[in-house]
C-alpha positions as a printed Julia matrix, in Angstrom:
97×3 Matrix{Float64}:
  91.21   90.16   97.72
  87.52   90.5    97.06
  84.71   91.61   99.38
  84.2    88.1   100.78
  87.91   87.78  101.57
  87.88   91.21  103.24
  84.91   90.23  105.41
  86.65   86.99  106.44
  89.87   88.87  107.3
  87.97   91.46  109.38
  86.11   88.67  111.22
  89.35   86.86  112.01
  91.3    89.94  113.13
  88.49   91.35  115.27
  87.25   88.01  116.61
  83.67   88.6   115.45
  81.25   86.63  113.31
  81.32   87.01  109.54
  77.85   88.58  109.71
  79.13   91.27  112.07
  82.27   91.76  109.98
  80.07   92.2   106.87
  78.1    94.95  108.68
  81.34   96.7   109.62
  82.75   96.42  106.1
  79.54   97.64  104.46
  79.41  100.6   106.84
  82.39  101.97  104.93
  82.33  100.43  101.47
  78.68   99.81  100.48
  77.04  102.17   97.94
  75.06  103.58  100.89
  78.1   103.52  103.2
  80.0   106.37  104.81
  82.54  106.94  102.03
  79.97  106.97   99.21
  77.64  109.22  101.22
  80.37  111.78  101.78
  81.42  111.72   98.12
  77.77  112.1    97.03
  77.64  115.34   99.06
  80.74  116.57   97.24
  82.99  115.96  100.22
  86.33  114.25  100.57
  87.39  111.38  102.84
  91.01  111.62  104.0
  92.45  108.66  105.9
  95.91  109.58  107.15
  98.52  107.04  106.12
  96.16  105.38  103.64
  94.85  107.89  101.13
  92.08  110.2    99.98
  88.74  109.45   98.37
  87.33  112.36   96.39
  85.15  113.19   93.41
  86.5   114.61   90.2
  84.48  116.45   87.6
  84.48  114.95   84.13
  83.53  117.48   81.44
  80.86  116.88   78.83
  82.34  115.48   75.66
  81.61  113.78   72.39
  82.07  110.05   72.06
  81.4   107.34   69.53
  78.84  104.57   69.92
  80.98  101.46   69.28
  78.03   99.54   67.78
  76.83  102.13   65.3
  79.84  104.4    64.91
  77.56  107.41   65.49
  78.86  110.43   67.38
  77.05  110.88   70.7
  77.09  113.55   73.4
  78.21  112.37   76.82
  76.98  114.47   79.75
  79.3   115.98   82.35
  79.58  113.81   85.45
  81.34  113.37   88.76
  83.52  110.3    89.19
  84.92  108.81   92.41
  88.7   108.78   92.68
  91.27  107.47   95.14
  94.75  108.85   95.66
  97.09  106.7    97.75
  98.84  108.36  100.67
 102.6   108.48  101.2
 102.66  105.72  103.84
 100.61  103.32  101.7
 102.87  103.97   98.71
 105.94  103.24  100.85
 104.47   99.98  102.17
 103.53   98.81   98.67
 106.96   99.65   97.27
 108.94   98.14  100.16
 111.04   95.21   98.96
 110.23   91.8   100.38
 113.11   90.02  102.11
């Protein structure tokens, strides 16, 4: 499922136009949306039964430029991460009949 499919599914389930469904979807998932804004502040978004969005610190390290083979320094950074909740894991692992 891509973003377009998600918007169409939201529109169908909620009985709204695709334009309205896109607004709703982007409210949460756009780079300027609620989840990204909270992560940018260093916060965590916990959705019970679904999972947690959080940031993890990645330490500075040395890497290799694949084109030149030269050793380069990579700065420390924060990366977004998602950890699935127990209920979501159970639903995904449930056998189909």
